[in-house]
Coordinates of C-alpha atoms and ligand atoms in Angstrom, one line a residue:
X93 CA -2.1 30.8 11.0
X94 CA -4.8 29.3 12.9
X95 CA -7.6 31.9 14.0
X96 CA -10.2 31.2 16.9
X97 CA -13.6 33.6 17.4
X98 CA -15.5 32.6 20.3
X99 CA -18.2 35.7 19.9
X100 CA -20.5 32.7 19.0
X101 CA -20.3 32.0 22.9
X102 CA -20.3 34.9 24.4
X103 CA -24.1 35.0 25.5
X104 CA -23.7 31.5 26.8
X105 CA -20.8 32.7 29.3
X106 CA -19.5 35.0 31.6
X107 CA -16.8 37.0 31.2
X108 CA -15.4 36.2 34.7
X109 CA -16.1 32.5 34.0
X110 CA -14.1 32.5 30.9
X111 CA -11.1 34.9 32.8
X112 CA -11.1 31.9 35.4
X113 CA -11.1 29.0 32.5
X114 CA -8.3 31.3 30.9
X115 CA -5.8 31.1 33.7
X116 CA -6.5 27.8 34.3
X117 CA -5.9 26.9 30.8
X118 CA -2.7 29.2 31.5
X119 CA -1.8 27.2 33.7
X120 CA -1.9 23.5 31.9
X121 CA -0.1 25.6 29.1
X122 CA 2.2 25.8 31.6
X123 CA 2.4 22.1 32.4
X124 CA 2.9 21.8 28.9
X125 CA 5.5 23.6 28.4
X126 CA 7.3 22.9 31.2
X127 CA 7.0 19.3 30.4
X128 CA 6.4 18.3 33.9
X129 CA 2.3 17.0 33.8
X130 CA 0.8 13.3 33.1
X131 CA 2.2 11.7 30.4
X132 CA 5.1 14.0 29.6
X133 CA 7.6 11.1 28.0
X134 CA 5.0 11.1 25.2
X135 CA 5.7 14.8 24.4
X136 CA 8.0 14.7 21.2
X137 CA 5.5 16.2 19.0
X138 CA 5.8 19.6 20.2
X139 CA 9.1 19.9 18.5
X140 CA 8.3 18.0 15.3
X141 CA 7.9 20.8 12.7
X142 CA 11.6 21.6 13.8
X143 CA 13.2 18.6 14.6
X144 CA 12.5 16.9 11.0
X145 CA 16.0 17.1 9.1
X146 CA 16.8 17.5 5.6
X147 CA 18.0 14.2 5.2
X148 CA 14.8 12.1 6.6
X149 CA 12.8 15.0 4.4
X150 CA 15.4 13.7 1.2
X151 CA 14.6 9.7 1.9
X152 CA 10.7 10.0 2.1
X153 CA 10.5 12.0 -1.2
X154 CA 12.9 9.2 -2.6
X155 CA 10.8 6.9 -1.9
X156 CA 8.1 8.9 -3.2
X157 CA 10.6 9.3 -7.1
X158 CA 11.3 5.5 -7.1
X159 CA 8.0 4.5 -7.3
X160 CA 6.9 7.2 -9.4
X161 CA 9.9 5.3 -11.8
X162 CA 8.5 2.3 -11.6
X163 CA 5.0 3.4 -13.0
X164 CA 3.6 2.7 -9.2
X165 CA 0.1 4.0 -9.6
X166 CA -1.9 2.5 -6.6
X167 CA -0.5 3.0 -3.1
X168 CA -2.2 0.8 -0.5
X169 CA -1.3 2.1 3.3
X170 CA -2.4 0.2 6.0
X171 CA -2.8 1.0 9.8
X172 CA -5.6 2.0 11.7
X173 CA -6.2 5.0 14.2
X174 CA -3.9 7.0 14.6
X175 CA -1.4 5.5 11.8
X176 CA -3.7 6.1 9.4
X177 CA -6.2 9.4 10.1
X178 CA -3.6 12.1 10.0
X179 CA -2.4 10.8 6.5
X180 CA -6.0 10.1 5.0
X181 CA -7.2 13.4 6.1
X182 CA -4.4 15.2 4.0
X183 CA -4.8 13.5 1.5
X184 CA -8.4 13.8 0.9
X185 CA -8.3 17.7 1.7
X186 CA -5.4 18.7 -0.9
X187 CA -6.8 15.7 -3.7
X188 CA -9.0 16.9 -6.3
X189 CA -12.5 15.2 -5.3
X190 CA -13.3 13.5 -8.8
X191 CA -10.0 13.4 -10.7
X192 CA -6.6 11.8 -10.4
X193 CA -3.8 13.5 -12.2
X194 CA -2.1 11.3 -14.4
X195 CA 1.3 11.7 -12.7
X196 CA -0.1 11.1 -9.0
X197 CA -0.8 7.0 -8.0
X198 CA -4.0 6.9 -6.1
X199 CA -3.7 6.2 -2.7
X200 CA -6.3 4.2 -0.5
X201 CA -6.0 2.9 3.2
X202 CA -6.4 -0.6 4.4
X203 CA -6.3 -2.5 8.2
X204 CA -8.1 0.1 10.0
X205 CA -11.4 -2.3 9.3
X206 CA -11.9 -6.2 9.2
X207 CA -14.3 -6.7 6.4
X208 CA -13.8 -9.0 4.2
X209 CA -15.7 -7.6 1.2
X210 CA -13.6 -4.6 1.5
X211 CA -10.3 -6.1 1.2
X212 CA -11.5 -8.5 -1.9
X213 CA -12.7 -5.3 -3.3
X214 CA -9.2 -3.6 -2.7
X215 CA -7.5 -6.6 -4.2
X216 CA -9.5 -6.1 -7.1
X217 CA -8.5 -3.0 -7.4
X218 CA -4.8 -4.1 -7.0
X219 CA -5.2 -6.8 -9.8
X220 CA -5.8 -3.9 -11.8
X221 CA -2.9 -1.5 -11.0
X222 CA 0.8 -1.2 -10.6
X223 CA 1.2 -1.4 -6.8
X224 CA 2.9 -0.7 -4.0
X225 CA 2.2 -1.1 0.4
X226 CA 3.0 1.3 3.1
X227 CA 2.4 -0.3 6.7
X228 CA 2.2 1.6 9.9
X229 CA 2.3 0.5 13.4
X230 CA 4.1 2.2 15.7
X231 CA 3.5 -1.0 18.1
X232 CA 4.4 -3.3 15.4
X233 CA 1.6 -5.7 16.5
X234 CA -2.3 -4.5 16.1
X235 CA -4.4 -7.1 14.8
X236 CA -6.1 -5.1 11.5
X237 CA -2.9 -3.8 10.4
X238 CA -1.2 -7.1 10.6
X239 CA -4.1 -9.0 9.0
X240 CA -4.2 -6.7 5.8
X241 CA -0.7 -6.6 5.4
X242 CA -0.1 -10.3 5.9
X243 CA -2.8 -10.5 2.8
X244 CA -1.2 -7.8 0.7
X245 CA 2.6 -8.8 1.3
X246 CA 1.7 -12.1 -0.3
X247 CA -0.3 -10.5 -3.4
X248 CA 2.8 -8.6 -3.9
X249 CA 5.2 -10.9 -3.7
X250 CA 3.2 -13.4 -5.9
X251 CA 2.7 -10.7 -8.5
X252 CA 6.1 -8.5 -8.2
X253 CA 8.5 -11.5 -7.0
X254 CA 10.0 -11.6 -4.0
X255 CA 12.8 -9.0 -4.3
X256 CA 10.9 -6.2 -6.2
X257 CA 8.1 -7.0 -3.6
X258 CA 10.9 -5.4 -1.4
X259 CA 11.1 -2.7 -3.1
X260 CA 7.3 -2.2 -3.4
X261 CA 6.9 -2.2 0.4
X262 CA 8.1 0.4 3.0
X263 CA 7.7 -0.1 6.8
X264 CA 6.7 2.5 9.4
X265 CA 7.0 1.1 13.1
X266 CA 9.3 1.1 16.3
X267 CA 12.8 1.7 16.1
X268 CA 13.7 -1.7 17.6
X269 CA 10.7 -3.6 18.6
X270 CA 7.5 -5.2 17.3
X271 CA 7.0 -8.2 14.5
X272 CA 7.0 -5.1 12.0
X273 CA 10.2 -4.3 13.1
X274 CA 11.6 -7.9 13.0
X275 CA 9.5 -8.5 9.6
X276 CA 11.4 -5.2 8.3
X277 CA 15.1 -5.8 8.9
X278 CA 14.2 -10.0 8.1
X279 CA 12.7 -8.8 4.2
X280 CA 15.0 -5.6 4.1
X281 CA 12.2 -3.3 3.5
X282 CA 12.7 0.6 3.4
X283 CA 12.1 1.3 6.9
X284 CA 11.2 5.1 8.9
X285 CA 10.8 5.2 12.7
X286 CA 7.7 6.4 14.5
X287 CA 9.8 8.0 17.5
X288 CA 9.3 6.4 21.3
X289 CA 8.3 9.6 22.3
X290 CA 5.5 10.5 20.0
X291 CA 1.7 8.7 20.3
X292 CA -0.1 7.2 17.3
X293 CA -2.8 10.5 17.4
X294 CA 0.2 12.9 17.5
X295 CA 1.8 11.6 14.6
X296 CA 1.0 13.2 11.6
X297 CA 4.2 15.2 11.2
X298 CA 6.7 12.0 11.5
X299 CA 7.0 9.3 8.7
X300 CA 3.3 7.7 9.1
X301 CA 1.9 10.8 8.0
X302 CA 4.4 12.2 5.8
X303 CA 5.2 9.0 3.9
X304 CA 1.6 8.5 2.3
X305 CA 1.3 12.1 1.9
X306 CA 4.6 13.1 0.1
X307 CA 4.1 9.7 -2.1
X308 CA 0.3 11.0 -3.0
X309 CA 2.3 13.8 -4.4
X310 CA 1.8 16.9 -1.9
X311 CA 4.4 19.1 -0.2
X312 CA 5.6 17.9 3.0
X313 CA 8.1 20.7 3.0
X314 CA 5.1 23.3 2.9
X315 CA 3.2 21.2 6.0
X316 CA 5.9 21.2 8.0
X317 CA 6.7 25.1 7.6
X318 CA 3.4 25.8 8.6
X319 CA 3.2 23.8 11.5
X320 CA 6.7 25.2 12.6
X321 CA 5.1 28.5 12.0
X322 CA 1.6 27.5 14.1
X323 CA 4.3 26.5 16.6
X324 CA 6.3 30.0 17.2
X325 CA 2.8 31.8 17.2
X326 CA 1.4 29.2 20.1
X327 CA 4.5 29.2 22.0
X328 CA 3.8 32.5 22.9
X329 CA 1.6 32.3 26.5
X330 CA -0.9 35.1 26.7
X331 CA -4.7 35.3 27.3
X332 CA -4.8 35.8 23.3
X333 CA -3.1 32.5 22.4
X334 CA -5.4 31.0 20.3
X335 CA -5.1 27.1 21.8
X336 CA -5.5 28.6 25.5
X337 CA -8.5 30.4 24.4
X338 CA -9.8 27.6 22.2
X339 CA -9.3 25.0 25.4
X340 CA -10.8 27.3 28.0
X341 CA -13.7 28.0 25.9
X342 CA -14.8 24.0 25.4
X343 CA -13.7 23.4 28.8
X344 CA -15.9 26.1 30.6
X345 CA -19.0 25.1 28.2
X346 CA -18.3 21.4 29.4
X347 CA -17.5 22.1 32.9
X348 CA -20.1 25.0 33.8
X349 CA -22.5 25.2 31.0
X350 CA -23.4 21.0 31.0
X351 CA -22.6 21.0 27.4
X352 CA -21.3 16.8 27.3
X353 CA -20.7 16.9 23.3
X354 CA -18.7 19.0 21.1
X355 CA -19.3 18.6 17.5
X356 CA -16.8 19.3 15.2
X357 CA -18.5 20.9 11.5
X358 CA -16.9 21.9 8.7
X359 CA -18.6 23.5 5.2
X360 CA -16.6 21.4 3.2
X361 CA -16.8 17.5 2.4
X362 CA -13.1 17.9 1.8
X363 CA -12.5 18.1 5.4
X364 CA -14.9 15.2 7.0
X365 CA -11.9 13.8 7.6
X366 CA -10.4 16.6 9.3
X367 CA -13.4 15.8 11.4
X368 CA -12.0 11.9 12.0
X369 CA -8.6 12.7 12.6
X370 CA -9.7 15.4 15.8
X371 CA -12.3 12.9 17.0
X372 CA -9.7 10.1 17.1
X373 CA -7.0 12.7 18.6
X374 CA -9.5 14.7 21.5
X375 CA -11.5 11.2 22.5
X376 CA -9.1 9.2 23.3
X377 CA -7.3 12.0 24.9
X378 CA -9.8 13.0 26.6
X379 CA -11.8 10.3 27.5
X380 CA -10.9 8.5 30.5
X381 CA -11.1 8.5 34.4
X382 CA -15.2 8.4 33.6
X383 CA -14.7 12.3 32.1
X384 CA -14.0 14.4 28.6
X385 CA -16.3 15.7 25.7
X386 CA -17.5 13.6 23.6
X387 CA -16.2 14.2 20.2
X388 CA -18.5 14.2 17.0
X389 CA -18.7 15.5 13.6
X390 CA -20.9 17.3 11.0
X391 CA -20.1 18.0 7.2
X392 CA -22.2 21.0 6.3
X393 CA -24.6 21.8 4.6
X394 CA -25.4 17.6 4.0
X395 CA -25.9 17.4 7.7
X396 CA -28.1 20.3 8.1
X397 CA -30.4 17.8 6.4
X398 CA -30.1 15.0 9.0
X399 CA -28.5 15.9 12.0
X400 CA -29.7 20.0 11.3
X401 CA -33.2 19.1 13.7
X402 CA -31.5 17.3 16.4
X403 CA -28.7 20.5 16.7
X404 CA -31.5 23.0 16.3
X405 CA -34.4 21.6 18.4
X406 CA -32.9 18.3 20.3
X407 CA -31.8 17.7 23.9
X408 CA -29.5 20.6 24.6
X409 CA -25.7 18.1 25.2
X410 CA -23.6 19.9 22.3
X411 CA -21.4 22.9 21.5
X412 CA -20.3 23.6 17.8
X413 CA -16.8 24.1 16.5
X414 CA -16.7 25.2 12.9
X415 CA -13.9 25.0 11.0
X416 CA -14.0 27.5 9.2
X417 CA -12.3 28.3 5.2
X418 CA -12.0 32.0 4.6
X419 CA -11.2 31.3 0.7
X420 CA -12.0 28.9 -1.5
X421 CA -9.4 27.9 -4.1
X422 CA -11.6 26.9 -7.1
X423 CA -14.4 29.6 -8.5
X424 CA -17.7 28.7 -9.8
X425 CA -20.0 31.5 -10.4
X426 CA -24.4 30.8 -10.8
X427 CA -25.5 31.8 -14.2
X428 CA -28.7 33.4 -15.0
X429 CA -31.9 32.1 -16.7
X430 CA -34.5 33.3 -18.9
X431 CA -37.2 31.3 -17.5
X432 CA -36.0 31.2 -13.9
X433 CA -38.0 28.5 -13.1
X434 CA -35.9 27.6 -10.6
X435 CA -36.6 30.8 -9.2
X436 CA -32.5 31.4 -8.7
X437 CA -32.3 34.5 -10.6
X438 CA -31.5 36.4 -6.9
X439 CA -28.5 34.3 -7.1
X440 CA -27.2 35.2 -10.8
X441 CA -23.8 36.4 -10.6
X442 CA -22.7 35.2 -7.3
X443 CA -20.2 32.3 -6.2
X444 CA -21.7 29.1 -5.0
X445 CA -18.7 29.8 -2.2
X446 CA -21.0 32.8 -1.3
X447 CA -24.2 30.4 -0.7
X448 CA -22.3 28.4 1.5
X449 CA -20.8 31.2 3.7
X450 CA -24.3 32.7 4.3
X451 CA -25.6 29.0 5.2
X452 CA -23.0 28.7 7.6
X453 CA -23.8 32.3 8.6
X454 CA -27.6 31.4 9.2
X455 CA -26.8 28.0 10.6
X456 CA -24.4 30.2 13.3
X457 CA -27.5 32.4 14.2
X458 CA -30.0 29.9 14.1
X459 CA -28.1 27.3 16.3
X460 CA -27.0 30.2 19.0
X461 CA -30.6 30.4 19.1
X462 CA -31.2 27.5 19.4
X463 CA -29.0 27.2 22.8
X464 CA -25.8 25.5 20.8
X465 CA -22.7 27.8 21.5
X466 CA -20.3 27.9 18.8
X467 CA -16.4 28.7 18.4
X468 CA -15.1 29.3 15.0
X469 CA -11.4 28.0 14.1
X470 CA -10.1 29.7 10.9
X471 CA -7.4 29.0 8.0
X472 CA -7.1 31.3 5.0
X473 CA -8.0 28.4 2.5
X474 CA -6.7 24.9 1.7
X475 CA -3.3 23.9 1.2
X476 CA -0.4 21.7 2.5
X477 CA 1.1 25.1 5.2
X478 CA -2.5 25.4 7.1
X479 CA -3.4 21.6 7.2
X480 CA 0.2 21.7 8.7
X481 CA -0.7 24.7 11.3
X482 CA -4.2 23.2 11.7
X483 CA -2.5 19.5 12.8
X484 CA -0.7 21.2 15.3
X485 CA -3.2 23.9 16.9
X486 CA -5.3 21.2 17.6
X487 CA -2.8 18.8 19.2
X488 CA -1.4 21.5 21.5
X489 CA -4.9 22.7 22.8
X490 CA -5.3 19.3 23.0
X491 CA -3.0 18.7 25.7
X492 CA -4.2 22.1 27.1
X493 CA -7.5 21.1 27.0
X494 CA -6.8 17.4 28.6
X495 CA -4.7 19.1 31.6
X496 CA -7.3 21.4 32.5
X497 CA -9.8 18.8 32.6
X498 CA -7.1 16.7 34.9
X499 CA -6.3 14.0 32.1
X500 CA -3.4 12.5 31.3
X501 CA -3.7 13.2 27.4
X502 CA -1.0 10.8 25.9
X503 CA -2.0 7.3 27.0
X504 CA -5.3 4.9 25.9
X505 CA -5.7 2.4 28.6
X506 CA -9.5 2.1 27.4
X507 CA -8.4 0.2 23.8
X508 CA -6.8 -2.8 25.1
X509 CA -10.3 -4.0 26.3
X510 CA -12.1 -4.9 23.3
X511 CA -8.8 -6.7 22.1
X512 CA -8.3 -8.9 25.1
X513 CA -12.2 -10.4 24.5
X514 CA -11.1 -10.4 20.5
X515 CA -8.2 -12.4 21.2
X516 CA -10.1 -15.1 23.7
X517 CA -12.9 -15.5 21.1
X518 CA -10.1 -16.1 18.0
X519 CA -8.5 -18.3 20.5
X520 CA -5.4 -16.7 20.3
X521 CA -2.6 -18.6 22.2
X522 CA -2.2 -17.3 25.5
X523 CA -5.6 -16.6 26.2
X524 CA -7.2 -19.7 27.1
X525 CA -8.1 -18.9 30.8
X526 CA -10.3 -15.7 29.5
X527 CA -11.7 -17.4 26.5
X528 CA -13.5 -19.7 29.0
X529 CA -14.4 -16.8 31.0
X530 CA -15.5 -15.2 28.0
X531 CA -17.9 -18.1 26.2
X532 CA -19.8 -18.5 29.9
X533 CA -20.5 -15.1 29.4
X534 CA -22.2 -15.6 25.5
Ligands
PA5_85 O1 -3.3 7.0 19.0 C1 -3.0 5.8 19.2 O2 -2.0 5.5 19.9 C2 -3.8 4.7 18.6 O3 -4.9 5.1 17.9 C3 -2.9 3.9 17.6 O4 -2.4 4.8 16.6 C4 -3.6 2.8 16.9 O5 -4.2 1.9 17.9 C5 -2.7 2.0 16.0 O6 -1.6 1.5 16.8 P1 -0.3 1.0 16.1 O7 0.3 2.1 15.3 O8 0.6 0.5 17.2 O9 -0.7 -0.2 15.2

């Protein structure tokens, strides 16, 4: 269960402010719940930890057992935003850092980039393995995806042939439109749905991120229980629920207090892209109609070492929300030394784990005195259950948090624009009028 401590705030704010930001955060919990607000036909994750059955559970693990009988030891998924960051930050907090199990294929994400270098590095990667494509697009048609796949579908198919490149490729997308959709159903490819009602940034509990993470070998069972759990507890509306405490909080700091930018820090490089995932789902919920928070990140301690000044003695824009990680599931203890050179010896005996939690604990004091409020969101430790509960705290504060601040949370209107100027410059067909619009302009 997800935990939020705001005493890192409390000499920032009022209580009468934060009773006032509480009912109104009541209130959009309300609008929530009663599904009436802004954007309310995009609203179908609220129900996804229960509304997952047993069978679609059973087709994305086989999936996962027929490639692992093939000998399938690479996995390339590609989509971009939001059908990718939910996946790759699941998979990069449960993986061991350094070392790939023998019976796990690795699993790397393409299309959510243009470079060229990085996809002829992929490829070489490929050349190397025994591989097999997941592609996500809920749309069916976003440019990055569909130029990485178009590039991998043909390596596969020259390599595997094109039946058992059939077999090698599974399709996430719209349940009846989209060229992924027609490109599907025209190669037979394994296909899941990414339901009408559920946004790319809220989908991490449907096929596009339960496919890549079940096939990198993790429990998508165990996610979605604790999601479903995270769910009964934030159902519940009270001044003590944690996402109506956690939204009033960053929206009194932004509103009252001035504070523009929240960053987002976590003690462990495991979850910088636990960081990615919330920037991707709060910023472009949030920011629209010329407001919201801007969204940023730290990894701890690294950062202390580069962004550390700017949070400590910079202009005063940001609030801190640290994720915090009550347990660590690996132990390594600091020896002793003769010489003590080093000058460690205070240390002997102690867990590095214990190092960290006392430089988060200094960092906490230090930045409060510094004039950076901080909240504190807590898990017991790392594991498949409370990356599922943390998924899903943070999208329903989300649309807490967007309601309060008068947004509607589940559309993006702002990332058609850079497309439309891609499009005229790559002379898509279609855009003629604007790419001569476009080239007076260069
Ligand atoms: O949250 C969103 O809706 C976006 O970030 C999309 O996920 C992203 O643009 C990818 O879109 P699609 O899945 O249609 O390719």
């Amino acid at each position: 269960m997800v935990k939020v401590n705001l005493g890192g705030c409390s000499s920032f704010v009022n209580d009468a402010d934060y009773k006032t930001y509480v009912q109104k955060a009541l209130a959009a919990f309300d609008t929530l719940q009663n599904e009436d607000g802004a954007g309310n036909d995009f609203l179908g994750w609220k129900t996804l930890p229960i509304d997952i059955t047993e069978s679609l559970i059973c087709d994305i693990e086989a999936v996962r057992d027929s490639w692992k009988a093939k000998g399938v030891n690479l996995v390339v998924v590609i989509g971009i935003g939001g059908s990718y960051l939910g996946a790759k930050c699941a998979i990069e907090a449960l993986s061991h850092s350094f070392v790939r199990p023998a019976d796990k294929p690795q699993v790397v994400f393409a299309g959510n980039n243009l470079s060229e270098e990085y996809l002829a590095e992929l490829m070489d990667l490929a050349k190397t393995c025994n591989t097999a494509v997941i592609v996500i697009s809920k749309s069916g048609t976003t440019t990055e995806p569909a130029v990485a796949f178009r590039i991998f579908k043909e390596y596969v198919e020259q390599t595997y042939g094109k039946a058992e490149a059939a077999e090698r490729i599974v399709a996430i997308t719209d349940a009846k439109k989209g060229a992924l959709k027609t490109l599907a159903t025209q190669e037979g490819y394994k296909s899941f749905i990414v339901p009408d009602n559920v946004g790319g940034r809220y989908s991490v509990l449907t096929p596009v991120g339960l496919v890549p993470i079940a096939v990198a070998g993790f429990d998508i069972r165990a996610m979605l229980k604790g999601a479903a759990e995270e769910r009964e507890a934030l159902l519940v509306k009270s001044e003590d629920n944690a996402a109506v405490q956690y939204a009033a909080m960053r929206n009194l700091l932004h509103l009252e207090n001035g504070k523009s930018t929240e960053i987002l820090v976590t003690y462990n490089p495991k979850f910088t892209y636990l960081a990615e995932w919330w920037k991707q789902l709060y910023g472009e919920s949030e920011g629209k109609d010329l407001k919201g928070i801007f969204p940023a990140s730290v990894t701890n301690t690294a950062d202390l070492h580069s962004m550390g000044q700017f949070i400590q003695e910079g202009s005063r824009i940001m609030f801190e929300t640290v994720v915090n990680i009550e347990k660590a599931n690996r132990s390594v203890v600091i020896g002793s030394d003769e010489q003590n050179l080093d000058q460690l010896n205070y240390l002997a005996g102690q867990h590095v784990n214990h190092c960290n939690a006392m430089a988060q604990l200094g960092t906490k004091l230090a930045h409060i005195d510094g004039g950076v409020p901080q909240m504190e969101v807590s898990i017991e430790n790392i594991n498949e259950e409370n990356l599922g509960a943390i998924f899903y705290f943070f999208e329903f504060s989300c649309g807490i948090s967007a309601y309060v601040l008068g947004i509607n949370p589940f559309n993006q209107p702002g990332v058609e624009a850079y497309k439309k100027n891609m499009f005229a410059l790559l002379r898509k067909p279609g855009f003629e009028a604007q790419t001569e619009a476009i080239l007076k302009r260069i």
